[in-house]
Coordinates of C-alpha atoms in Angstrom, one line a residue:
Chain A
M315 CA -46.5 -56.1 -27.8
E316 CA -46.0 -52.9 -25.6
S317 CA -45.5 -49.5 -27.1
W318 CA -43.0 -46.9 -25.9
D319 CA -42.2 -43.3 -27.5
L320 CA -38.0 -44.1 -26.5
I321 CA -36.3 -47.3 -25.6
I322 CA -33.0 -47.1 -24.1
I323 CA -31.1 -50.1 -24.0
G324 CA -28.6 -50.0 -20.8
A325 CA -28.8 -48.8 -17.4
G326 CA -25.4 -47.2 -17.0
P327 CA -24.6 -43.5 -16.3
A328 CA -25.4 -42.9 -19.9
G329 CA -28.8 -45.0 -20.1
L330 CA -29.5 -43.6 -16.7
T331 CA -29.2 -40.1 -17.6
A332 CA -31.1 -40.4 -21.1
G333 CA -34.0 -42.1 -19.1
L334 CA -34.1 -39.0 -16.7
Y335 CA -34.1 -36.7 -19.5
G336 CA -36.6 -38.7 -21.8
V337 CA -39.0 -38.7 -19.0
R338 CA -38.8 -35.2 -17.6
S339 CA -39.3 -34.1 -21.3
G340 CA -42.6 -36.2 -21.2
L341 CA -41.4 -39.2 -23.5
K342 CA -43.0 -42.5 -22.7
T343 CA -39.7 -43.8 -22.0
L344 CA -38.3 -47.3 -21.0
V345 CA -34.7 -48.3 -20.1
I346 CA -33.9 -52.1 -20.8
E347 CA -31.1 -53.4 -18.6
E348 CA -29.5 -56.9 -19.0
K349 CA -28.0 -57.2 -15.4
I350 CA -28.8 -54.6 -12.6
P351 CA -28.5 -50.7 -13.3
G352 CA -24.9 -49.2 -13.1
G353 CA -23.1 -50.6 -15.8
A354 CA -19.4 -50.6 -15.6
A355 CA -19.1 -48.0 -13.3
A356 CA -20.8 -49.5 -10.6
D357 CA -17.5 -51.6 -10.6
A358 CA -15.0 -48.7 -10.1
P359 CA -13.7 -48.7 -6.8
L360 CA -13.0 -45.4 -6.8
I361 CA -14.3 -42.2 -8.7
E362 CA -12.7 -39.1 -8.3
N363 CA -13.5 -37.2 -11.2
Y364 CA -17.3 -37.0 -11.6
P365 CA -17.8 -33.4 -10.9
G366 CA -19.4 -32.7 -7.7
F367 CA -18.0 -35.8 -6.1
P368 CA -14.4 -35.4 -5.2
S369 CA -14.2 -39.0 -4.1
V370 CA -17.0 -41.6 -4.4
S371 CA -17.1 -45.2 -5.0
G372 CA -18.9 -46.3 -8.4
Q373 CA -21.4 -48.3 -6.4
E374 CA -22.4 -45.0 -4.4
L375 CA -22.4 -42.9 -7.4
V376 CA -24.7 -45.1 -9.6
A377 CA -27.0 -45.6 -6.7
K378 CA -27.3 -41.9 -6.4
M379 CA -28.1 -42.0 -10.1
V380 CA -30.6 -44.6 -9.7
E381 CA -32.2 -43.0 -7.1
H382 CA -32.5 -39.7 -9.0
C383 CA -34.4 -41.8 -11.6
E384 CA -36.8 -43.2 -9.1
K385 CA -37.7 -39.8 -8.0
F386 CA -38.7 -39.1 -11.4
K387 CA -40.5 -42.2 -11.8
V388 CA -38.2 -43.5 -15.1
P389 CA -39.2 -47.2 -15.6
I390 CA -36.2 -49.7 -15.9
K391 CA -36.7 -53.2 -16.6
Q392 CA -33.9 -54.9 -15.2
F393 CA -32.5 -58.6 -15.7
E394 CA -34.0 -58.4 -19.3
K395 CA -31.2 -59.1 -22.3
V396 CA -31.7 -57.9 -25.6
V397 CA -31.3 -60.6 -28.0
G398 CA -32.7 -58.8 -31.4
M399 CA -33.8 -55.5 -33.1
K400 CA -35.3 -54.6 -36.2
L401 CA -34.4 -50.4 -36.2
T402 CA -35.0 -49.3 -39.6
G403 CA -38.5 -48.9 -40.1
E404 CA -40.5 -45.9 -38.3
K405 CA -41.2 -48.1 -35.3
K406 CA -38.1 -50.0 -33.9
L407 CA -38.9 -53.3 -32.7
I408 CA -36.9 -54.8 -29.7
Q409 CA -36.8 -58.1 -28.7
T410 CA -35.9 -59.5 -25.7
E411 CA -35.5 -63.1 -23.7
Q412 CA -38.8 -61.8 -22.3
G413 CA -41.0 -60.2 -24.9
E414 CA -40.9 -57.6 -27.7
Y415 CA -41.5 -53.8 -27.5
E416 CA -41.9 -50.8 -30.3
A417 CA -40.9 -47.3 -29.9
S418 CA -40.6 -44.3 -32.5
A419 CA -36.6 -43.9 -31.1
V420 CA -33.8 -46.0 -29.7
I421 CA -31.2 -44.9 -27.5
I422 CA -28.2 -47.7 -27.3
A423 CA -26.4 -47.5 -24.0
S424 CA -25.2 -51.0 -23.8
G425 CA -21.5 -50.2 -22.6
C426 CA -18.8 -52.5 -22.9
N427 CA -17.3 -55.6 -21.2
R428 CA -13.8 -56.0 -19.9
R429 CA -11.5 -57.5 -22.7
E430 CA -10.0 -60.8 -21.9
L431 CA -6.0 -61.6 -22.0
N432 CA -6.9 -64.6 -23.9
V433 CA -3.7 -66.4 -22.4
P434 CA -3.4 -70.2 -21.1
G435 CA -5.1 -70.5 -17.9
E436 CA -7.3 -67.5 -18.0
S437 CA -10.5 -69.2 -18.6
E438 CA -9.6 -72.1 -16.5
F439 CA -9.0 -70.0 -13.4
R440 CA -11.6 -67.6 -13.9
G441 CA -13.2 -67.1 -10.3
K442 CA -10.2 -69.0 -9.1
G443 CA -7.9 -66.1 -8.9
V444 CA -8.5 -64.4 -12.1
S445 CA -10.7 -61.5 -11.7
Y446 CA -12.0 -58.4 -13.9
C447 CA -13.2 -56.5 -11.0
A448 CA -11.5 -55.2 -8.0
V449 CA -14.1 -53.7 -6.2
C450 CA -16.1 -57.1 -6.9
D451 CA -13.4 -59.6 -5.6
G452 CA -10.8 -57.3 -4.2
A453 CA -12.0 -58.7 -0.5
F454 CA -10.7 -62.2 -1.3
F455 CA -7.6 -61.5 -1.4
K456 CA -6.9 -59.9 2.1
G457 CA -3.0 -60.2 2.8
K458 CA -2.4 -62.0 -0.4
S459 CA -0.2 -60.9 -3.1
V460 CA -1.8 -59.6 -6.6
L461 CA -0.7 -59.0 -10.0
V462 CA -2.9 -56.3 -11.6
V463 CA -2.7 -56.0 -15.6
G464 CA -3.2 -52.7 -17.6
G465 CA -1.8 -49.3 -17.9
G466 CA -5.0 -47.1 -18.2
N467 CA -7.3 -45.4 -15.3
S468 CA -9.2 -48.5 -14.6
A469 CA -5.6 -50.8 -13.9
A470 CA -4.3 -47.7 -11.8
I471 CA -7.6 -47.5 -9.9
S472 CA -7.9 -51.2 -9.5
A473 CA -4.3 -51.1 -8.3
I474 CA -4.6 -48.4 -5.6
Y475 CA -8.0 -50.0 -4.4
L476 CA -6.2 -53.5 -4.1
S477 CA -3.3 -51.7 -2.0
N478 CA -5.8 -51.2 0.8
I479 CA -6.5 -55.2 1.2
A480 CA -3.7 -57.1 -0.3
S481 CA -0.5 -57.3 1.1
E482 CA 1.6 -56.8 -2.0
V483 CA 0.3 -55.3 -5.1
K484 CA 2.2 -55.4 -8.7
L485 CA 1.1 -53.6 -11.8
A486 CA 2.3 -55.0 -15.2
H487 CA 1.9 -53.1 -18.1
R488 CA 3.1 -53.7 -21.8
R489 CA 4.4 -50.4 -22.5
E490 CA 7.0 -48.2 -20.8
R491 CA 4.3 -45.6 -19.6
L492 CA 1.0 -45.4 -18.2
R493 CA -1.9 -44.3 -19.9
A494 CA -3.7 -43.3 -16.4
E495 CA -4.0 -40.1 -15.3
E496 CA -1.0 -38.6 -13.3
A497 CA -2.8 -38.2 -10.3
Y498 CA -3.4 -41.9 -10.3
V499 CA 0.1 -42.5 -11.0
R500 CA 1.5 -41.0 -8.1
E501 CA -0.7 -42.4 -5.9
L502 CA 0.5 -45.7 -6.9
L503 CA 3.9 -44.6 -6.5
E504 CA 2.9 -43.4 -3.0
R505 CA 1.2 -47.0 -2.2
K506 CA 4.2 -48.8 -3.3
V507 CA 2.8 -50.5 -5.9
E508 CA 5.5 -51.9 -8.3
I509 CA 5.1 -51.3 -11.8
L510 CA 6.3 -53.9 -14.2
W511 CA 7.1 -52.2 -17.4
N512 CA 7.2 -53.6 -20.7
T513 CA 5.7 -56.8 -19.2
E514 CA 3.2 -59.1 -20.9
V515 CA 1.5 -61.9 -19.2
K516 CA 2.0 -65.1 -21.2
E517 CA 0.6 -67.6 -19.1
I518 CA -1.6 -68.1 -15.5
R519 CA -0.6 -71.2 -13.7
G520 CA -2.0 -73.1 -10.5
D521 CA -3.5 -76.1 -9.0
T522 CA -7.1 -75.5 -7.7
R523 CA -6.4 -71.7 -7.8
V524 CA -3.9 -69.3 -9.3
R525 CA -0.4 -69.8 -7.8
S526 CA 1.6 -68.2 -10.2
V527 CA 2.1 -66.0 -13.9
L528 CA 4.5 -66.5 -16.7
L529 CA 5.8 -62.6 -17.5
F530 CA 7.6 -61.8 -20.4
N531 CA 9.5 -58.6 -21.0
N532 CA 9.0 -57.3 -24.4
K533 CA 12.1 -55.0 -23.9
T534 CA 14.8 -57.5 -22.5
G535 CA 13.2 -60.8 -24.2
E536 CA 13.4 -62.4 -20.5
T537 CA 10.8 -64.5 -19.3
K538 CA 10.0 -65.6 -15.8
E539 CA 7.6 -67.1 -13.6
V540 CA 6.3 -64.9 -10.4
K541 CA 4.0 -66.3 -7.4
I542 CA 1.1 -64.6 -6.7
D543 CA -2.4 -65.3 -5.5
G544 CA -4.6 -63.4 -8.0
I545 CA -4.7 -61.4 -11.0
F546 CA -6.8 -58.6 -12.0
V547 CA -7.1 -58.0 -16.0
Q548 CA -8.1 -54.7 -16.5
V549 CA -6.7 -54.1 -20.4
G550 CA -9.7 -52.5 -21.9
E551 CA -13.0 -52.8 -23.1
V552 CA -15.2 -54.6 -25.9
P553 CA -18.4 -53.1 -27.1
N554 CA -21.7 -54.8 -26.3
S555 CA -22.8 -53.7 -29.5
Q556 CA -23.9 -56.9 -31.2
P557 CA -27.6 -57.0 -31.3
A558 CA -27.4 -53.3 -32.8
R559 CA -24.6 -54.3 -35.5
E560 CA -26.6 -57.0 -36.3
A561 CA -29.7 -54.8 -36.7
G562 CA -27.4 -52.8 -39.2
V563 CA -26.1 -50.1 -36.8
A564 CA -22.6 -49.0 -38.2
V565 CA -19.8 -49.6 -36.1
D566 CA -15.9 -48.9 -36.0
A567 CA -13.2 -51.7 -36.5
G568 CA -13.3 -52.5 -32.7
G569 CA -17.4 -52.9 -32.7
F570 CA -17.6 -49.5 -31.1
I571 CA -20.8 -47.5 -32.5
I572 CA -20.1 -44.6 -34.6
V573 CA -21.9 -41.4 -33.6
D574 CA -22.1 -37.8 -34.9
S575 CA -21.8 -35.2 -32.4
R576 CA -25.5 -35.2 -31.9
Q577 CA -25.4 -39.1 -31.1
R578 CA -27.2 -40.1 -34.2
T579 CA -26.0 -43.4 -35.6
N580 CA -26.3 -44.1 -39.3
I581 CA -30.0 -45.3 -38.7
P582 CA -32.7 -42.3 -38.3
G583 CA -34.4 -42.4 -35.0
V584 CA -31.3 -44.7 -33.7
Y585 CA -28.6 -42.7 -31.1
A586 CA -26.1 -44.4 -29.1
A587 CA -24.3 -43.0 -25.9
G588 CA -21.6 -43.7 -23.3
D589 CA -19.3 -46.6 -23.4
V590 CA -20.5 -48.4 -26.4
T591 CA -19.8 -45.6 -28.8
A592 CA -16.6 -44.9 -30.3
T593 CA -15.7 -41.9 -28.3
P594 CA -12.3 -42.5 -27.0
V595 CA -13.0 -41.0 -23.5
K596 CA -14.7 -43.4 -21.5
Q597 CA -15.8 -41.5 -18.5
V598 CA -18.8 -41.4 -16.6
G599 CA -19.1 -37.4 -17.4
V600 CA -19.0 -37.9 -20.7
A601 CA -21.8 -40.7 -20.7
V602 CA -23.9 -38.4 -19.1
G603 CA -23.2 -35.5 -21.3
Q604 CA -23.9 -37.8 -24.4
G605 CA -26.8 -39.4 -22.6
I606 CA -28.4 -35.9 -22.2
I607 CA -27.7 -35.1 -25.9
A608 CA -29.0 -38.7 -27.2
A609 CA -32.5 -38.0 -25.4
M610 CA -32.9 -34.4 -26.7
E611 CA -32.3 -35.6 -30.2
A612 CA -34.8 -38.5 -29.5
F613 CA -36.9 -36.0 -28.2
G614 CA -36.6 -33.8 -31.5
H615 CA -37.1 -36.8 -33.7
I616 CA -40.3 -37.7 -32.2
K617 CA -41.9 -34.7 -31.1
K618 CA -40.5 -32.1 -34.3
P619 CA -40.6 -28.9 -32.1
Y620 CA -40.3 -26.1 -33.8
Y621 CA -36.7 -25.5 -32.7
Y622 CA -35.6 -28.9 -33.9
P623 CA -33.2 -28.8 -36.7
G624 CA -34.2 -32.0 -38.4
Chain B
M1283 CA 4.9 -13.9 -19.0
E1284 CA 3.5 -16.9 -17.3
S1285 CA 3.8 -20.1 -19.3
W1286 CA 1.3 -23.0 -18.9
D1287 CA 0.7 -26.1 -20.7
L1288 CA -3.3 -25.7 -20.6
I1289 CA -4.9 -22.3 -20.1
I1290 CA -9.0 -22.6 -19.7
I1291 CA -10.8 -19.6 -20.0
G1292 CA -14.0 -19.8 -17.8
A1293 CA -15.0 -21.5 -14.8
G1294 CA -18.4 -22.7 -15.2
P1295 CA -19.1 -26.2 -15.0
A1296 CA -17.3 -26.8 -18.4
G1297 CA -14.2 -24.9 -17.3
L1298 CA -13.9 -26.7 -13.9
T1299 CA -14.3 -29.8 -15.3
A1300 CA -11.7 -29.4 -18.0
G1301 CA -9.4 -28.0 -15.2
L1302 CA -9.9 -30.9 -13.1
Y1303 CA -9.0 -33.3 -15.9
G1304 CA -6.2 -31.3 -16.8
V1305 CA -4.5 -31.1 -13.4
R1306 CA -5.0 -34.9 -12.8
S1307 CA -3.7 -35.9 -16.0
G1308 CA -0.5 -33.8 -14.8
L1309 CA -0.8 -30.8 -17.3
K1310 CA -0.1 -27.4 -15.9
T1311 CA -3.2 -26.1 -16.1
L1312 CA -4.6 -22.4 -15.6
V1313 CA -8.2 -21.4 -15.5
I1314 CA -9.1 -17.7 -15.7
E1315 CA -12.4 -16.5 -14.8
E1316 CA -13.7 -13.1 -15.4
K1317 CA -16.2 -13.1 -12.7
I1318 CA -16.3 -15.7 -9.5
P1319 CA -16.4 -19.6 -10.5
G1320 CA -19.9 -21.1 -11.4
G1321 CA -21.0 -19.7 -14.7
A1322 CA -24.7 -19.4 -15.6
A1323 CA -25.3 -22.3 -13.7
A1324 CA -24.8 -20.8 -10.3
D1325 CA -27.5 -18.6 -11.3
A1326 CA -30.0 -21.4 -11.5
P1327 CA -32.5 -21.6 -8.6
L1328 CA -32.8 -25.5 -8.8
I1329 CA -31.2 -28.0 -11.0
E1330 CA -33.0 -31.4 -11.0
N1331 CA -31.1 -33.3 -13.9
Y1332 CA -27.3 -33.2 -13.4
P1333 CA -27.7 -37.2 -12.6
G1334 CA -26.7 -37.9 -9.0
F1335 CA -27.9 -34.8 -7.3
P1336 CA -31.8 -34.9 -7.7
S1337 CA -32.4 -31.5 -6.6
V1338 CA -29.7 -28.8 -6.1
S1339 CA -29.6 -25.1 -6.3
G1340 CA -27.1 -23.9 -9.0
Q1341 CA -25.2 -22.3 -6.2
E1342 CA -24.8 -25.6 -4.1
L1343 CA -24.0 -27.7 -7.1
V1344 CA -21.0 -25.2 -8.5
A1345 CA -19.8 -24.7 -5.0
K1346 CA -19.3 -28.6 -5.0
M1347 CA -17.7 -28.5 -8.3
V1348 CA -15.3 -25.8 -7.0
E1349 CA -14.3 -27.9 -3.8
H1350 CA -13.9 -30.6 -6.0
C1351 CA -11.3 -28.3 -8.1
E1352 CA -9.9 -27.2 -4.6
K1353 CA -9.1 -30.7 -3.5
F1354 CA -7.0 -31.5 -6.7
K1355 CA -5.5 -28.2 -6.1
V1356 CA -6.8 -26.6 -9.5
P1357 CA -5.3 -23.1 -9.9
I1358 CA -8.3 -20.6 -10.7
K1359 CA -7.8 -17.2 -11.2
Q1360 CA -11.1 -15.1 -10.7
F1361 CA -11.6 -11.3 -11.5
E1362 CA -9.4 -11.6 -14.5
K1363 CA -11.0 -10.4 -17.6
V1364 CA -9.5 -12.0 -21.1
V1365 CA -9.3 -9.1 -23.6
G1366 CA -7.1 -10.4 -26.6
M1367 CA -5.8 -13.7 -27.7
K1368 CA -3.1 -14.7 -30.4
L1369 CA -4.0 -18.3 -31.0
T1370 CA -2.9 -19.5 -34.6
G1371 CA 0.9 -20.3 -33.3
E1372 CA 2.1 -23.1 -31.7
K1373 CA 2.2 -21.1 -28.7
K1374 CA -1.1 -19.4 -27.8
L1375 CA -1.3 -16.1 -26.0
I1376 CA -3.9 -14.8 -23.7
Q1377 CA -3.8 -11.3 -22.6
T1378 CA -6.0 -10.4 -19.8
E1379 CA -6.7 -7.0 -18.0
Q1380 CA -3.8 -7.8 -15.5
G1381 CA -1.3 -9.6 -17.7
E1382 CA -0.2 -11.9 -20.2
Y1383 CA 0.2 -16.0 -20.4
E1384 CA 1.2 -18.4 -22.9
A1385 CA 0.1 -22.0 -23.2
S1386 CA 0.5 -24.9 -25.4
A1387 CA -3.2 -25.5 -25.6
V1388 CA -6.2 -23.4 -25.0
I1389 CA -9.9 -24.5 -24.1
I1390 CA -12.6 -22.0 -24.4
A1391 CA -15.5 -22.1 -21.9
S1392 CA -16.5 -18.6 -21.5
G1393 CA -20.4 -19.5 -21.7
C1394 CA -23.2 -17.1 -22.5
N1395 CA -24.5 -14.0 -21.4
R1396 CA -28.3 -13.7 -20.8
R1397 CA -30.3 -12.2 -24.2
E1398 CA -32.0 -9.0 -23.8
L1399 CA -35.5 -7.9 -24.8
N1400 CA -34.3 -4.9 -26.6
V1401 CA -37.5 -3.1 -25.8
P1402 CA -38.0 0.5 -24.4
G1403 CA -37.5 0.6 -20.9
E1404 CA -35.6 -2.7 -20.4
S1405 CA -32.1 -0.8 -19.8
E1406 CA -33.5 2.3 -17.9
F1407 CA -35.2 -0.2 -15.3
R1408 CA -32.2 -2.6 -14.8
G1409 CA -32.0 -3.3 -11.3
K1410 CA -35.2 -1.5 -10.8
G1411 CA -37.7 -4.2 -11.9
V1412 CA -35.9 -5.8 -14.4
S1413 CA -33.9 -8.8 -13.7
Y1414 CA -32.0 -11.6 -15.5
C1415 CA -31.7 -13.8 -12.9
A1416 CA -34.4 -14.8 -10.0
V1417 CA -32.0 -16.4 -7.7
C1418 CA -30.1 -13.2 -7.6
D1419 CA -33.0 -11.0 -7.6
G1420 CA -35.9 -12.8 -6.5
A1421 CA -35.8 -11.9 -2.7
F1422 CA -36.7 -8.3 -3.6
F1423 CA -40.2 -9.4 -4.9
K1424 CA -41.5 -10.8 -1.8
G1425 CA -45.5 -10.7 -1.6
K1426 CA -45.2 -8.9 -5.5
S1427 CA -46.6 -9.7 -8.7
V1428 CA -43.9 -10.5 -11.3
L1429 CA -43.6 -11.7 -15.0
V1430 CA -41.0 -13.9 -16.3
V1431 CA -40.6 -13.8 -20.1
G1432 CA -39.4 -16.8 -22.2
G1433 CA -40.3 -20.5 -22.8
G1434 CA -37.4 -22.8 -22.3
N1435 CA -36.4 -24.5 -18.9
S1436 CA -34.6 -21.0 -17.8
A1437 CA -38.0 -19.3 -17.9
A1438 CA -39.9 -22.1 -16.6
I1439 CA -37.4 -22.5 -13.4
S1440 CA -37.4 -18.9 -12.8
A1441 CA -41.3 -19.0 -12.8
I1442 CA -41.4 -21.7 -10.5
Y1443 CA -38.6 -20.4 -8.0
L1444 CA -40.4 -17.5 -7.7
S1445 CA -43.7 -18.9 -7.2
N1446 CA -42.2 -19.4 -3.8
I1447 CA -41.7 -16.0 -2.9
A1448 CA -44.0 -13.7 -5.1
S1449 CA -47.7 -13.2 -4.7
E1450 CA -48.5 -13.7 -8.1
V1451 CA -46.4 -15.0 -11.1
K1452 CA -47.2 -14.6 -14.8
L1453 CA -45.1 -16.5 -17.5
A1454 CA -45.3 -14.7 -21.1
H1455 CA -44.2 -16.7 -23.9
R1456 CA -43.9 -15.5 -27.7
R1457 CA -45.4 -19.2 -29.0
E1458 CA -48.2 -21.5 -28.3
R1459 CA -46.0 -23.8 -26.9
L1460 CA -43.3 -23.9 -24.0
R1461 CA -39.7 -25.6 -25.0
A1462 CA -39.3 -26.2 -21.2
E1463 CA -39.3 -29.9 -20.2
E1464 CA -42.9 -31.4 -19.7
A1465 CA -42.0 -31.9 -15.8
Y1466 CA -41.3 -28.3 -15.4
V1467 CA -44.5 -27.1 -17.2
R1468 CA -46.4 -29.9 -14.8
E1469 CA -44.7 -27.9 -12.0
L1470 CA -45.9 -24.8 -13.5
L1471 CA -49.6 -25.7 -13.5
E1472 CA -49.6 -27.4 -10.2
R1473 CA -48.1 -23.8 -9.0
K1474 CA -51.0 -21.5 -10.5
V1475 CA -48.3 -19.9 -12.7
E1476 CA -50.7 -18.1 -15.2
I1477 CA -48.8 -18.8 -18.7
L1478 CA -49.7 -15.7 -21.1
W1479 CA -49.4 -17.5 -24.9
N1480 CA -48.5 -15.9 -28.2
T1481 CA -47.5 -13.0 -25.9
E1482 CA -44.5 -10.1 -26.7
V1483 CA -43.5 -7.6 -24.4
K1484 CA -43.5 -4.6 -26.3
E1485 CA -42.4 -1.9 -23.5
I1486 CA -41.6 -1.7 -19.9
R1487 CA -43.0 1.4 -17.7
G1488 CA -42.7 2.8 -14.5
D1489 CA -41.3 5.9 -12.4
T1490 CA -38.7 5.3 -10.1
R1491 CA -39.0 1.9 -10.8
V1492 CA -41.2 -0.9 -12.9
R1493 CA -44.8 -0.4 -12.5
S1494 CA -46.3 -2.1 -15.9
V1495 CA -45.8 -3.6 -19.1
L1496 CA -47.3 -3.5 -22.4
L1497 CA -48.0 -6.5 -23.8
F1498 CA -48.9 -7.5 -27.4
N1499 CA -50.7 -10.9 -28.5
N1500 CA -49.6 -11.8 -31.7
K1501 CA -52.4 -13.9 -32.7
T1502 CA -55.4 -11.6 -31.5
G1503 CA -53.4 -8.5 -32.4
E1504 CA -54.4 -6.9 -29.1
T1505 CA -52.1 -4.9 -27.2
K1506 CA -52.7 -4.2 -23.2
E1507 CA -51.0 -2.6 -20.0
V1508 CA -50.4 -4.7 -17.3
K1509 CA -49.7 -3.9 -13.8
I1510 CA -46.5 -6.0 -12.5
D1511 CA -43.8 -5.0 -9.9
G1512 CA -41.0 -6.9 -11.7
I1513 CA -39.9 -8.5 -14.8
F1514 CA -37.4 -11.7 -15.4
V1515 CA -36.1 -11.7 -18.7
Q1516 CA -35.2 -15.5 -19.9
V1517 CA -35.0 -15.2 -23.4
G1518 CA -32.0 -17.2 -24.1
E1519 CA -28.4 -16.5 -24.4
V1520 CA -25.5 -14.7 -26.2
P1521 CA -22.2 -16.4 -26.2
N1522 CA -19.3 -14.9 -24.7
S1523 CA -16.9 -15.6 -28.0
Q1524 CA -15.7 -12.1 -28.9
P1525 CA -12.0 -12.4 -28.2
A1526 CA -12.0 -16.2 -29.5
R1527 CA -13.6 -14.6 -32.6
E1528 CA -11.2 -11.8 -33.0
A1529 CA -8.6 -14.2 -32.9
G1530 CA -10.0 -16.2 -35.9
V1531 CA -12.0 -19.1 -34.2
A1532 CA -14.8 -20.0 -36.1
V1533 CA -18.5 -19.3 -35.0
D1534 CA -21.9 -19.9 -36.5
A1535 CA -24.5 -17.3 -37.4
G1536 CA -25.4 -16.6 -33.4
G1537 CA -21.7 -16.2 -32.5
F1538 CA -21.3 -19.6 -30.8
I1539 CA -18.2 -21.8 -31.5
I1540 CA -18.1 -24.4 -33.8
V1541 CA -16.9 -27.6 -32.6
D1542 CA -16.5 -31.2 -33.9
S1543 CA -17.3 -34.3 -31.7
R1544 CA -14.0 -34.1 -30.4
Q1545 CA -14.3 -30.4 -29.2
R1546 CA -12.0 -29.1 -31.6
T1547 CA -12.4 -25.6 -33.4
N1548 CA -10.5 -24.5 -36.5
I1549 CA -7.4 -23.7 -35.1
P1550 CA -5.4 -26.6 -34.0
G1551 CA -4.6 -26.5 -30.1
V1552 CA -7.7 -24.7 -29.5
Y1553 CA -10.7 -26.3 -28.0
A1554 CA -14.2 -25.2 -26.8
A1555 CA -16.7 -26.5 -24.4
G1556 CA -19.8 -25.6 -22.7
D1557 CA -22.6 -23.1 -23.5
V1558 CA -20.2 -21.3 -25.5
T1559 CA -20.3 -24.0 -28.0
A1560 CA -23.0 -24.3 -30.8
T1561 CA -23.9 -27.6 -29.2
P1562 CA -28.1 -26.5 -28.8
V1563 CA -28.1 -28.6 -25.5
K1564 CA -27.0 -26.0 -22.9
Q1565 CA -26.9 -28.2 -19.8
V1566 CA -24.5 -28.7 -17.0
G1567 CA -24.2 -32.5 -17.7
V1568 CA -23.4 -31.7 -21.5
A1569 CA -20.8 -29.1 -20.5
V1570 CA -19.2 -31.5 -18.1
G1571 CA -19.1 -34.1 -20.8
Q1572 CA -17.4 -31.4 -23.1
G1573 CA -15.1 -30.1 -20.6
I1574 CA -13.7 -33.9 -20.0
I1575 CA -12.9 -34.8 -23.5
A1576 CA -11.7 -31.0 -24.5
A1577 CA -9.0 -31.4 -21.6
M1578 CA -8.4 -35.1 -22.8
E1579 CA -7.9 -33.9 -26.4
A1580 CA -5.9 -31.0 -25.2
F1581 CA -3.4 -33.5 -23.3
G1582 CA -3.3 -35.4 -26.5
H1583 CA -2.3 -32.4 -28.4
I1584 CA 0.4 -31.4 -26.0
K1585 CA 1.8 -34.6 -24.9
K1586 CA 1.0 -37.0 -27.9
P1587 CA 0.8 -40.2 -26.1
Y1588 CA 1.3 -43.4 -28.2
Y1589 CA -2.7 -43.6 -28.3
Y1590 CA -3.5 -40.4 -29.3
P1591 CA -5.0 -40.3 -32.9
G1592 CA -3.3 -36.8 -33.7

């Protein structure tokens, strides 16, 4: 079994940052990633609020972070899925589909997955007009008509991005106001994205692929069928916290890991950072800050330097 | 009196980030800065751990952040010193040397100043061989012999930076081990910086300028005089929290502002972010993350959107 000082689960902005700080602090540090590095940030068509990069694609930003980690020789194992953990002992055990590892401290930075609408047609037409990632699938909708569902930054950004590709972009939100930053809302209006307020998607219809959606107006009670070629679902996230939860890490009602201001979970030596935590602000800059604090706490826990409060 | 939604005090990484998020969220946001934007980060000769920038000078990084803020039209008033605050009412009053402002929320991001050694000769030879900023004053010591005092990242980075300029660099630390990241310690050794362990500076001596220091070894009890041309003091920080403290903001024993994980202080509508807070990890990435959270909390406090927990 491989033995490490610090194992970080997930290689999004939080995990990469924690890896960088772990290695630079002299900890024998390993980052384990289920897919390729980048996390949800890599799916963002456009990031305008990570300080230092006025406008950058998510892909480009995470590529820079990965490059930064490579410069400092942060070991990242990709395509390795964590299937179990034992965290309560002094040595933490991490089991993946490929092997077993032990470490003195663990940082869970496994992020979120996109939440689904859970309506008829959604799973049937997944990849046939139903998408959860504008930057991944947008190019398939050149000159077509698309609907984005959601009201937060991710939904607004996806609609802005798609307005460069599709001939028509609508944004459906179940409330009367968007949650997205006003700068994005202004851009939506400038780009003539039609916003459908108080609107819920009830069904996705089609034949070999999506042809229309059934929309319900929760204010007027009216239901109508609207023709579209594609639907981009951006209605929030579900945390990738299952193995941690099963190992006894405390989570909130939504399954997000509860941390204190030092990124500590309820289990000594186990930390969490980024979108998997209960912090409501899911932003790259926040993930970075939390990754740093988690790594420095893990360092304190392992090395017990004179200034560590314990 | 000028009226704003959100006033941010300090334009270092925390304040600039909060300004960016405030403006982008549609808040009428003002940043007030005593000097020029940048904060302590601007004095760092080298930053290798802000994710996305593998190696950058502090000046260059904060210039990019300022440019980022300019792109989104964040108003920054520079050379304006805050002299008083009234924070307990619903409207917060901020008094500067130039005028008066009111706001619905305030973020204190006023950072730290360098701590002094408090030894004889220190204030006498300030600017005559005694410096607190390697990047500001390093160039004056080309081919000379300098001593850096301290054991953390700032001390290590200053010594590395000075090793490119001075002919001889020594690093004096009062303990047996550095607190700096191991990556920096390795570089110190590669660059043949001599580390004087268990060593305290007792006096700075000279004529028209610094000529020597009196060093005390706290392990052997020995005192000796060592010839040097310059001394760079990097022994920690004192928070710029005085006006906030006087207005009732709770601080810890060191004067650092106490915040919860949502960056709230003890006064409703008043937040703090970055080096002025009690968070022990003083890093650009942490300041950025805290600036984001503080701005989003201020937004919630002012606009009370449906998703704000209150």
